[in-house]
Short mmCIF file of N, CA, C and O in Angstrom, two decimals:
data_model
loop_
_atom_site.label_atom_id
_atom_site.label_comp_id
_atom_site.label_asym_id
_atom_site.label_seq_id
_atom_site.Cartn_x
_atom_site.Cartn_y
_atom_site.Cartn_z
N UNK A 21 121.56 105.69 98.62
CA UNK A 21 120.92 104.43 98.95
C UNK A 21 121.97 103.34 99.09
O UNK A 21 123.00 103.32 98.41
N UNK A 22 121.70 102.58 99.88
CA UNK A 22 122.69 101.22 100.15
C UNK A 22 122.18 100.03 98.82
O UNK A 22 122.68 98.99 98.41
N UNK A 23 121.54 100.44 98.61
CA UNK A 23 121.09 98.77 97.78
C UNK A 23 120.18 99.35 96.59
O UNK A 23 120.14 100.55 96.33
N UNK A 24 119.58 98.56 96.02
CA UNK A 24 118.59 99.20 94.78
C UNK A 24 117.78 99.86 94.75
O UNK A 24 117.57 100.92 94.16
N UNK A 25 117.23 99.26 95.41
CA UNK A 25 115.64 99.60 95.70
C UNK A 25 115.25 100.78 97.34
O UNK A 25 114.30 101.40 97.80
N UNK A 26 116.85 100.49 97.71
CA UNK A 26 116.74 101.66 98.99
C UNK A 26 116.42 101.23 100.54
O UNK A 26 116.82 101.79 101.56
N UNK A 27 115.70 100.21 100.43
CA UNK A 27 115.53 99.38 101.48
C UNK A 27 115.93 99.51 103.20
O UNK A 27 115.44 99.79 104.30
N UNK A 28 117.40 99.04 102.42
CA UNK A 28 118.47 99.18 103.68
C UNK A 28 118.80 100.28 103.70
O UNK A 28 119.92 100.38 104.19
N UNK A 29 118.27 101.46 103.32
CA UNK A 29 118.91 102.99 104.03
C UNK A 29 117.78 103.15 105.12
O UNK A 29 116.61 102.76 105.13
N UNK A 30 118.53 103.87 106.05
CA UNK A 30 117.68 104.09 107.40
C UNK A 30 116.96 104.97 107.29
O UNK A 30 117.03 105.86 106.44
N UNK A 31 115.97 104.82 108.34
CA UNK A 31 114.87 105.42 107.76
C UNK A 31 114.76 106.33 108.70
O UNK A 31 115.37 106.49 109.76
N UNK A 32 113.22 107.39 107.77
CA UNK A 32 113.85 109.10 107.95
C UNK A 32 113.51 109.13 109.90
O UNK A 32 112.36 108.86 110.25
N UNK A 33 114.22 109.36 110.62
CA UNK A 33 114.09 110.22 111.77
C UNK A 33 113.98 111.60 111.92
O UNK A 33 113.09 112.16 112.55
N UNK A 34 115.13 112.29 111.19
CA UNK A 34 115.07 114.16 111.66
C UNK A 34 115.32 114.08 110.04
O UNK A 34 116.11 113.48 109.31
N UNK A 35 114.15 115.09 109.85
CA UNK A 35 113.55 115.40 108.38
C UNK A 35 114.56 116.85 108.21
O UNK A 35 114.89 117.70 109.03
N UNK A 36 114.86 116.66 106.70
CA UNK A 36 116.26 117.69 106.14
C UNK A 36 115.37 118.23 104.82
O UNK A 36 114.67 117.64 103.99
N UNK A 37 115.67 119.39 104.97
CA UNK A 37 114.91 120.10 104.06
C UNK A 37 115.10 119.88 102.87
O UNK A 37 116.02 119.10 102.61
N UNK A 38 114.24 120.50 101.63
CA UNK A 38 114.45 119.52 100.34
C UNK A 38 114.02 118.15 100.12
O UNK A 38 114.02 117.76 98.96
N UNK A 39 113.74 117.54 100.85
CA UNK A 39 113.75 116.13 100.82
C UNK A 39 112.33 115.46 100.32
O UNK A 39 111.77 115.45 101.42
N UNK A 40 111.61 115.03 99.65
CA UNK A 40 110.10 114.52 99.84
C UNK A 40 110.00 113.92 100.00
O UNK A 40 110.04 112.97 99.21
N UNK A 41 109.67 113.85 101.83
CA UNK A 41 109.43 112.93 102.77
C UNK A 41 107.64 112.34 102.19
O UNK A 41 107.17 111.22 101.98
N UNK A 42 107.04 113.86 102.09
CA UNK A 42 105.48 113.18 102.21
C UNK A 42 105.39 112.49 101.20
O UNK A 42 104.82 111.45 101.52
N UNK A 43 105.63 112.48 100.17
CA UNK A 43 105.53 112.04 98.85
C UNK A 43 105.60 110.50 99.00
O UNK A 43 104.71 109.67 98.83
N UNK A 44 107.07 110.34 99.41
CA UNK A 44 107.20 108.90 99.46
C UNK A 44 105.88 108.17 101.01
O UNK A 44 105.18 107.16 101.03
N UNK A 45 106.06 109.06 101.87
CA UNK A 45 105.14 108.12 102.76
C UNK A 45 103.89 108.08 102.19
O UNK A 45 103.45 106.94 102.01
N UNK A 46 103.11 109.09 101.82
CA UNK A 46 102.18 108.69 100.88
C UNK A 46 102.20 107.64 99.99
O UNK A 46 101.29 106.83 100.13
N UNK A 47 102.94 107.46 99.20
CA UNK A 47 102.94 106.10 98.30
C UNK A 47 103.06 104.83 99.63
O UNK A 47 102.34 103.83 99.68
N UNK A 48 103.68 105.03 100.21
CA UNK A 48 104.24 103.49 101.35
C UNK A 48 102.39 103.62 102.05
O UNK A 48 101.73 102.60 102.21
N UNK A 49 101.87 104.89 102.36
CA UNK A 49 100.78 104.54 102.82
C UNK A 49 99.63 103.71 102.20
O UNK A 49 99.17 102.75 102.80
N UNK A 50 99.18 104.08 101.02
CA UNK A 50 98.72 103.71 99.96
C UNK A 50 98.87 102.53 100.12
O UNK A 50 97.92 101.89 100.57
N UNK A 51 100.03 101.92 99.83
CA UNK A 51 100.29 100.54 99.57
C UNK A 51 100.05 99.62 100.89
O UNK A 51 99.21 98.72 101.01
N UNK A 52 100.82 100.00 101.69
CA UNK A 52 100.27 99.42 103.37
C UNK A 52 98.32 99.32 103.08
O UNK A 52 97.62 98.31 103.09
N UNK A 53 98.02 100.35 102.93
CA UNK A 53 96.56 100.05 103.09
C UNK A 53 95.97 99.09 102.30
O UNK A 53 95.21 98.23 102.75
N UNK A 54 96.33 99.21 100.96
CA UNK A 54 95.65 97.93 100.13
C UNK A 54 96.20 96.85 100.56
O UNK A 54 95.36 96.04 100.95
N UNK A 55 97.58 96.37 100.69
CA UNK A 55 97.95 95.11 101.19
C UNK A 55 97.07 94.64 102.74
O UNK A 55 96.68 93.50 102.97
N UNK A 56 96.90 95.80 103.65
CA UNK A 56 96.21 95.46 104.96
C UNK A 56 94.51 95.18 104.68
O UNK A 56 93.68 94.80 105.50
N UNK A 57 94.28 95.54 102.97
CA UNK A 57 92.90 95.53 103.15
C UNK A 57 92.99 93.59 102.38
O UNK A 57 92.23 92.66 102.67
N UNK A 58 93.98 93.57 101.54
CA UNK A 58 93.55 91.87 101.45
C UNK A 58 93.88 91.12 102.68
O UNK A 58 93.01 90.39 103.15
N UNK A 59 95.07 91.22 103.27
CA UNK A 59 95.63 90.55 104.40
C UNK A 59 93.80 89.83 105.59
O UNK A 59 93.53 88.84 106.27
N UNK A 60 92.98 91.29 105.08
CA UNK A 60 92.25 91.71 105.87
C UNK A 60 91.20 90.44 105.65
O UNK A 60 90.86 89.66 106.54
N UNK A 61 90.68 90.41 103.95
CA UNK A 61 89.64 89.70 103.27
C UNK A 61 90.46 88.46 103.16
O UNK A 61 89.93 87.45 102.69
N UNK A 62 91.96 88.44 103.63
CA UNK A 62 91.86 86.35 103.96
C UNK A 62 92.24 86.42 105.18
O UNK A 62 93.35 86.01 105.49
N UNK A 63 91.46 86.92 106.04
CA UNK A 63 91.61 86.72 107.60
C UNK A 63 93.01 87.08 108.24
O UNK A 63 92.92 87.31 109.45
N UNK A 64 94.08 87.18 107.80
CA UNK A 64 95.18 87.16 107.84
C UNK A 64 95.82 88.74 108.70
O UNK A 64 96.99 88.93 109.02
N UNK A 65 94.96 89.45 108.86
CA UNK A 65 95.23 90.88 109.20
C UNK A 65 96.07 90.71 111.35
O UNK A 65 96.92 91.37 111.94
N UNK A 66 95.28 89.60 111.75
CA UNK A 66 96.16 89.53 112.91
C UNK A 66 97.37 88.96 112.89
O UNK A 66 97.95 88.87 113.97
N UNK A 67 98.11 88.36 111.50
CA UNK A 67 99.33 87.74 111.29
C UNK A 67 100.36 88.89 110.78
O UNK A 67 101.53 88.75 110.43
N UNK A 68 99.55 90.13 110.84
CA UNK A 68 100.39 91.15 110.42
C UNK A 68 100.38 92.25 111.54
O UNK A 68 100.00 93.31 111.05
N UNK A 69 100.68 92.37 112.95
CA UNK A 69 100.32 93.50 113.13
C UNK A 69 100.45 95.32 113.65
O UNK A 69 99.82 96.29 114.06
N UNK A 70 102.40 94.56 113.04
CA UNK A 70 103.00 95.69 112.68
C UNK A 70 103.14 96.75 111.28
O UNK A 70 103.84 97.62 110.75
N UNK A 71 101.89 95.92 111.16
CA UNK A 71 101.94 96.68 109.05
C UNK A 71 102.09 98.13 109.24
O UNK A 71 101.35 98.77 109.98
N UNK A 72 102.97 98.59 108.64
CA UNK A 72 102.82 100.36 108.79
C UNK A 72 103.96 101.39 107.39
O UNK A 72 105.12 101.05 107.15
N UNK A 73 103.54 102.11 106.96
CA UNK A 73 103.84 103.09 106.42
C UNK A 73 105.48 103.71 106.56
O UNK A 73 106.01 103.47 107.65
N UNK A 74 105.79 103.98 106.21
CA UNK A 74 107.17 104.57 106.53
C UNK A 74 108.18 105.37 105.55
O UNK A 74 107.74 105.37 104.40
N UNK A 75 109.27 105.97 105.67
CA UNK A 75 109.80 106.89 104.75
C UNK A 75 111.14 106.08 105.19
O UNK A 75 111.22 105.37 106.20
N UNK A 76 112.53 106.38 103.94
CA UNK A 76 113.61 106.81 104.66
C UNK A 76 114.14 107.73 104.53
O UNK A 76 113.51 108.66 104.02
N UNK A 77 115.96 108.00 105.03
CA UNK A 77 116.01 109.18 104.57
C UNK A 77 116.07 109.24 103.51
O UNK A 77 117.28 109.09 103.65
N UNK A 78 115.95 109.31 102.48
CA UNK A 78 116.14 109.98 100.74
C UNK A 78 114.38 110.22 100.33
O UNK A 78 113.96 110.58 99.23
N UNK A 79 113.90 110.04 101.06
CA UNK A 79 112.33 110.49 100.64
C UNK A 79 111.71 109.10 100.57
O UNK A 79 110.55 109.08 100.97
N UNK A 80 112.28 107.76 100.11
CA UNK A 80 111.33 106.49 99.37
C UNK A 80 110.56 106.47 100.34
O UNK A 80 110.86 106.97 101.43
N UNK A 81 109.62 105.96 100.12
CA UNK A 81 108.73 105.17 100.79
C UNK A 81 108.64 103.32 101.35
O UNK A 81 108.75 102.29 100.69
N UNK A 82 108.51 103.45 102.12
CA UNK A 82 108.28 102.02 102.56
C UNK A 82 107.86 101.19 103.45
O UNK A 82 107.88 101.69 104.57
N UNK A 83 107.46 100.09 103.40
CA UNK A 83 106.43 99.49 104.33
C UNK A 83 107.01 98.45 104.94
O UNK A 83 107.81 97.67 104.43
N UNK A 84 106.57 98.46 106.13
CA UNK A 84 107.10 97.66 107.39
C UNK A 84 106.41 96.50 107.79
O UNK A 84 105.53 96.73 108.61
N UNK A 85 106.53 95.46 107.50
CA UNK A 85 105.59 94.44 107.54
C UNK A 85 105.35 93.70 109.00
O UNK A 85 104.44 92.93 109.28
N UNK A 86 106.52 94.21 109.91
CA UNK A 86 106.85 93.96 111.17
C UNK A 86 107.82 92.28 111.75
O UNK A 86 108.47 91.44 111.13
N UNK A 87 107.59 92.38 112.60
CA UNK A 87 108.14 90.95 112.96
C UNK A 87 107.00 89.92 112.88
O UNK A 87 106.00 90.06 113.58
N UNK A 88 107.14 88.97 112.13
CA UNK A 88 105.91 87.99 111.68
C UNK A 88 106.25 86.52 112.27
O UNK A 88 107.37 86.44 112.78
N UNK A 89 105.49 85.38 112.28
CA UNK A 89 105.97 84.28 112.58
C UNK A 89 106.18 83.90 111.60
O UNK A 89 105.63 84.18 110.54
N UNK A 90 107.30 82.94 111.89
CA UNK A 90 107.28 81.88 110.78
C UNK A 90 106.30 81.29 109.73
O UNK A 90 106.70 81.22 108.56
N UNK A 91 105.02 80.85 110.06
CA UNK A 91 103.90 80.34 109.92
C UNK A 91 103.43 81.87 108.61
O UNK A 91 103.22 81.81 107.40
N UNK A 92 103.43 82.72 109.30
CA UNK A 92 102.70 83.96 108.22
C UNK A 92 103.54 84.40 107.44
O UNK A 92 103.13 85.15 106.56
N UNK A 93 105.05 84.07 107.49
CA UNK A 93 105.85 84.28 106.63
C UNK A 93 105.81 82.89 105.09
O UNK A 93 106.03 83.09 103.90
N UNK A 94 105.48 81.71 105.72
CA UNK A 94 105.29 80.68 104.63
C UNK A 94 104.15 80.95 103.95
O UNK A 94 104.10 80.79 102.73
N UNK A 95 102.90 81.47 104.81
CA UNK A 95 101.65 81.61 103.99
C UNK A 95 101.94 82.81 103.19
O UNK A 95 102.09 82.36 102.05
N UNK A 96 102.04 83.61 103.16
CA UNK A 96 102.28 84.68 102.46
C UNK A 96 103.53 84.72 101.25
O UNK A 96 103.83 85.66 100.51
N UNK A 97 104.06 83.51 101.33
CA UNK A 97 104.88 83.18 100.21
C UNK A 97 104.43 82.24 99.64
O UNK A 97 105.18 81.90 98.72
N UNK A 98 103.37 81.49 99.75
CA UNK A 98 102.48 80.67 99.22
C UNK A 98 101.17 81.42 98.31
O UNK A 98 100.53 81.26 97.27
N UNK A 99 101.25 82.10 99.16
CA UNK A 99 99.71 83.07 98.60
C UNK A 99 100.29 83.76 97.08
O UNK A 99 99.71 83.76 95.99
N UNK A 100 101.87 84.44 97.49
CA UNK A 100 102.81 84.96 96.20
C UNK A 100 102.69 84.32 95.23
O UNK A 100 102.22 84.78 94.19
N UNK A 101 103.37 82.36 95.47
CA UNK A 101 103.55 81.83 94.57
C UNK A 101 101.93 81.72 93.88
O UNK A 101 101.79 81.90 92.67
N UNK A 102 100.56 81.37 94.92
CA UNK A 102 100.02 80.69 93.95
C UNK A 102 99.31 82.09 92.54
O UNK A 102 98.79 81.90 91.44
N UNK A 103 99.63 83.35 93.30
CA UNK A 103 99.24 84.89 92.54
C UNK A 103 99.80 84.66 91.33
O UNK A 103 99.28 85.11 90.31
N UNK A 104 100.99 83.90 91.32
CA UNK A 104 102.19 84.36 90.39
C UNK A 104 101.83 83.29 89.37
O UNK A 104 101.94 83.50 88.16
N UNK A 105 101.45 82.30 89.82
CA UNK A 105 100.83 80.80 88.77
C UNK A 105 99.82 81.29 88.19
O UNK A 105 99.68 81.33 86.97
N UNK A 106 98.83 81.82 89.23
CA UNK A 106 97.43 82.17 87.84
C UNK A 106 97.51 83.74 87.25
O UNK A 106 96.89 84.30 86.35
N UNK A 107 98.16 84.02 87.81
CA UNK A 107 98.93 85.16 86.68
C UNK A 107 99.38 84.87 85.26
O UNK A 107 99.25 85.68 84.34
N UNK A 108 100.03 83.38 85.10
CA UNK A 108 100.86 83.44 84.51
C UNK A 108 99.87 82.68 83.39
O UNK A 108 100.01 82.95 82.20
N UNK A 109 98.91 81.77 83.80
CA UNK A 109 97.84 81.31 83.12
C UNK A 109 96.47 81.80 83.05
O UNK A 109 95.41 81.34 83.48
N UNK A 110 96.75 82.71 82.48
CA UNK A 110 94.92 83.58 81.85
C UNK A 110 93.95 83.31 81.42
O UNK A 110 92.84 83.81 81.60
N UNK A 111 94.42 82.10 80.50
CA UNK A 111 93.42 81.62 80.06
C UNK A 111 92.75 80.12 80.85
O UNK A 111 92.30 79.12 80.31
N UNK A 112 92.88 80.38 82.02
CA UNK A 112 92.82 79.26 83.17
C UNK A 112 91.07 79.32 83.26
O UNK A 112 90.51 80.39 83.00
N UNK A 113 90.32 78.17 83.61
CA UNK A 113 88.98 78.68 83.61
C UNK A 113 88.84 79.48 85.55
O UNK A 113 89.47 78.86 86.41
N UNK A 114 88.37 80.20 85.81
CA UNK A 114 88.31 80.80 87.24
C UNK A 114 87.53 79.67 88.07
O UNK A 114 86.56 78.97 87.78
N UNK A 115 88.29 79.76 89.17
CA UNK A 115 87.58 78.91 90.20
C UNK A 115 87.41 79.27 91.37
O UNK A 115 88.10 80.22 91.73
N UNK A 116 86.55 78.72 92.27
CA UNK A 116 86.49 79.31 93.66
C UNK A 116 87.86 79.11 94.57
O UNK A 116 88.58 78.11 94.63
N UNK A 117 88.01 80.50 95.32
CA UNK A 117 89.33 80.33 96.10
C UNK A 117 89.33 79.25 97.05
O UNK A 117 88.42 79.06 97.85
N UNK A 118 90.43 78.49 96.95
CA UNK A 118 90.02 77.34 98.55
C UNK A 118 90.74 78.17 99.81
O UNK A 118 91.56 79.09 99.72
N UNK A 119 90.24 77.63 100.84
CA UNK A 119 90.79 78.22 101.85
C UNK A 119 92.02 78.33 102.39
O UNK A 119 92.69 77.30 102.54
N UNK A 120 92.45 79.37 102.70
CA UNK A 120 94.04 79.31 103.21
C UNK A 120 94.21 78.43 104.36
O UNK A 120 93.39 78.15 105.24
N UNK A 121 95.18 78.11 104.23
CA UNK A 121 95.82 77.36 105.96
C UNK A 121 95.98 77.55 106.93
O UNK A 121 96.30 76.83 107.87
N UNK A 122 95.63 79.29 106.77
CA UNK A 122 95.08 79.79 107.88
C UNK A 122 94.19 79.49 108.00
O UNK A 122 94.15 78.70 108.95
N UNK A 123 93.11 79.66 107.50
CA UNK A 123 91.22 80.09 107.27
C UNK A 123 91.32 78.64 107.76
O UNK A 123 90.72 78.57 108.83
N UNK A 124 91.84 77.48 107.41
CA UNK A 124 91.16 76.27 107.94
C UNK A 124 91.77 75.86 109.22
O UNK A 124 91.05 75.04 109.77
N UNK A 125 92.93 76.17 109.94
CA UNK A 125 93.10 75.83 111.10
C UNK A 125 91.82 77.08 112.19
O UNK A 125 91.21 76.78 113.22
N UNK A 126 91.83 78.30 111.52
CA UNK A 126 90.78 79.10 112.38
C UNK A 126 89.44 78.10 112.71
O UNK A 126 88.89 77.71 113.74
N UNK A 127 89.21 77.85 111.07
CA UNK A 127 87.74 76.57 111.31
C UNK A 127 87.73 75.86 112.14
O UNK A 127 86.64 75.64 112.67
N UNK A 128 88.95 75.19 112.64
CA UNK A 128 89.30 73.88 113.25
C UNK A 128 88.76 74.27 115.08
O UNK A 128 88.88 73.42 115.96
#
């Protein structure tokens, strides 16, 4: 692997025996799908629509989020941060989600 997490190793083209390719695309699939199924429930699924599954070579798995705009790259680091705030406060009372900045320019 080039880096930690594997990332930057290229990904699998001509499959070498030994290797567990399915394994890892299975997990990258998995995960592609639940992320495509919220992307989905905040409207957001046409700001993604290279989402896809993938292996490299060493077997990992991993997901391709594609070339995004700018715009779906800020919301989606917004959406992170605000996950990561009421994560962090549990004992927060629950409230209704407000709409993304997407969801309200769609309204518009």
């Amino acid at each position: 692997m080039t880096d930690r997490r594997g990332v930057i190793a290229k990904r699998a083209e001509d499959l070498l025996p030994g290797v567990p390719y399915v394994r890892g695309w299975i997990q990258a699939r998995q995960s592609a799908g639940i992320l495509a199924e919220q992307l989905t429930a905040l409207g957001l699924d046409s700001d993604f629509p290279a989402l896809a599954a993938d292996v490299n070579v060493f077997g990992d798995g991993l997901v391709h989020l594609g070339t995004i705009r700018p715009e779906a790259a800020l919301l989606l680091a917004e959406l992170i941060t605000s996950g990561l705030a009421a994560h962090t406060q549990p004992d927060a009372p629950a409230q209704a989600s407000p709409e993304t900045p997407h969801q309200q320019a769609s309204a518009a």
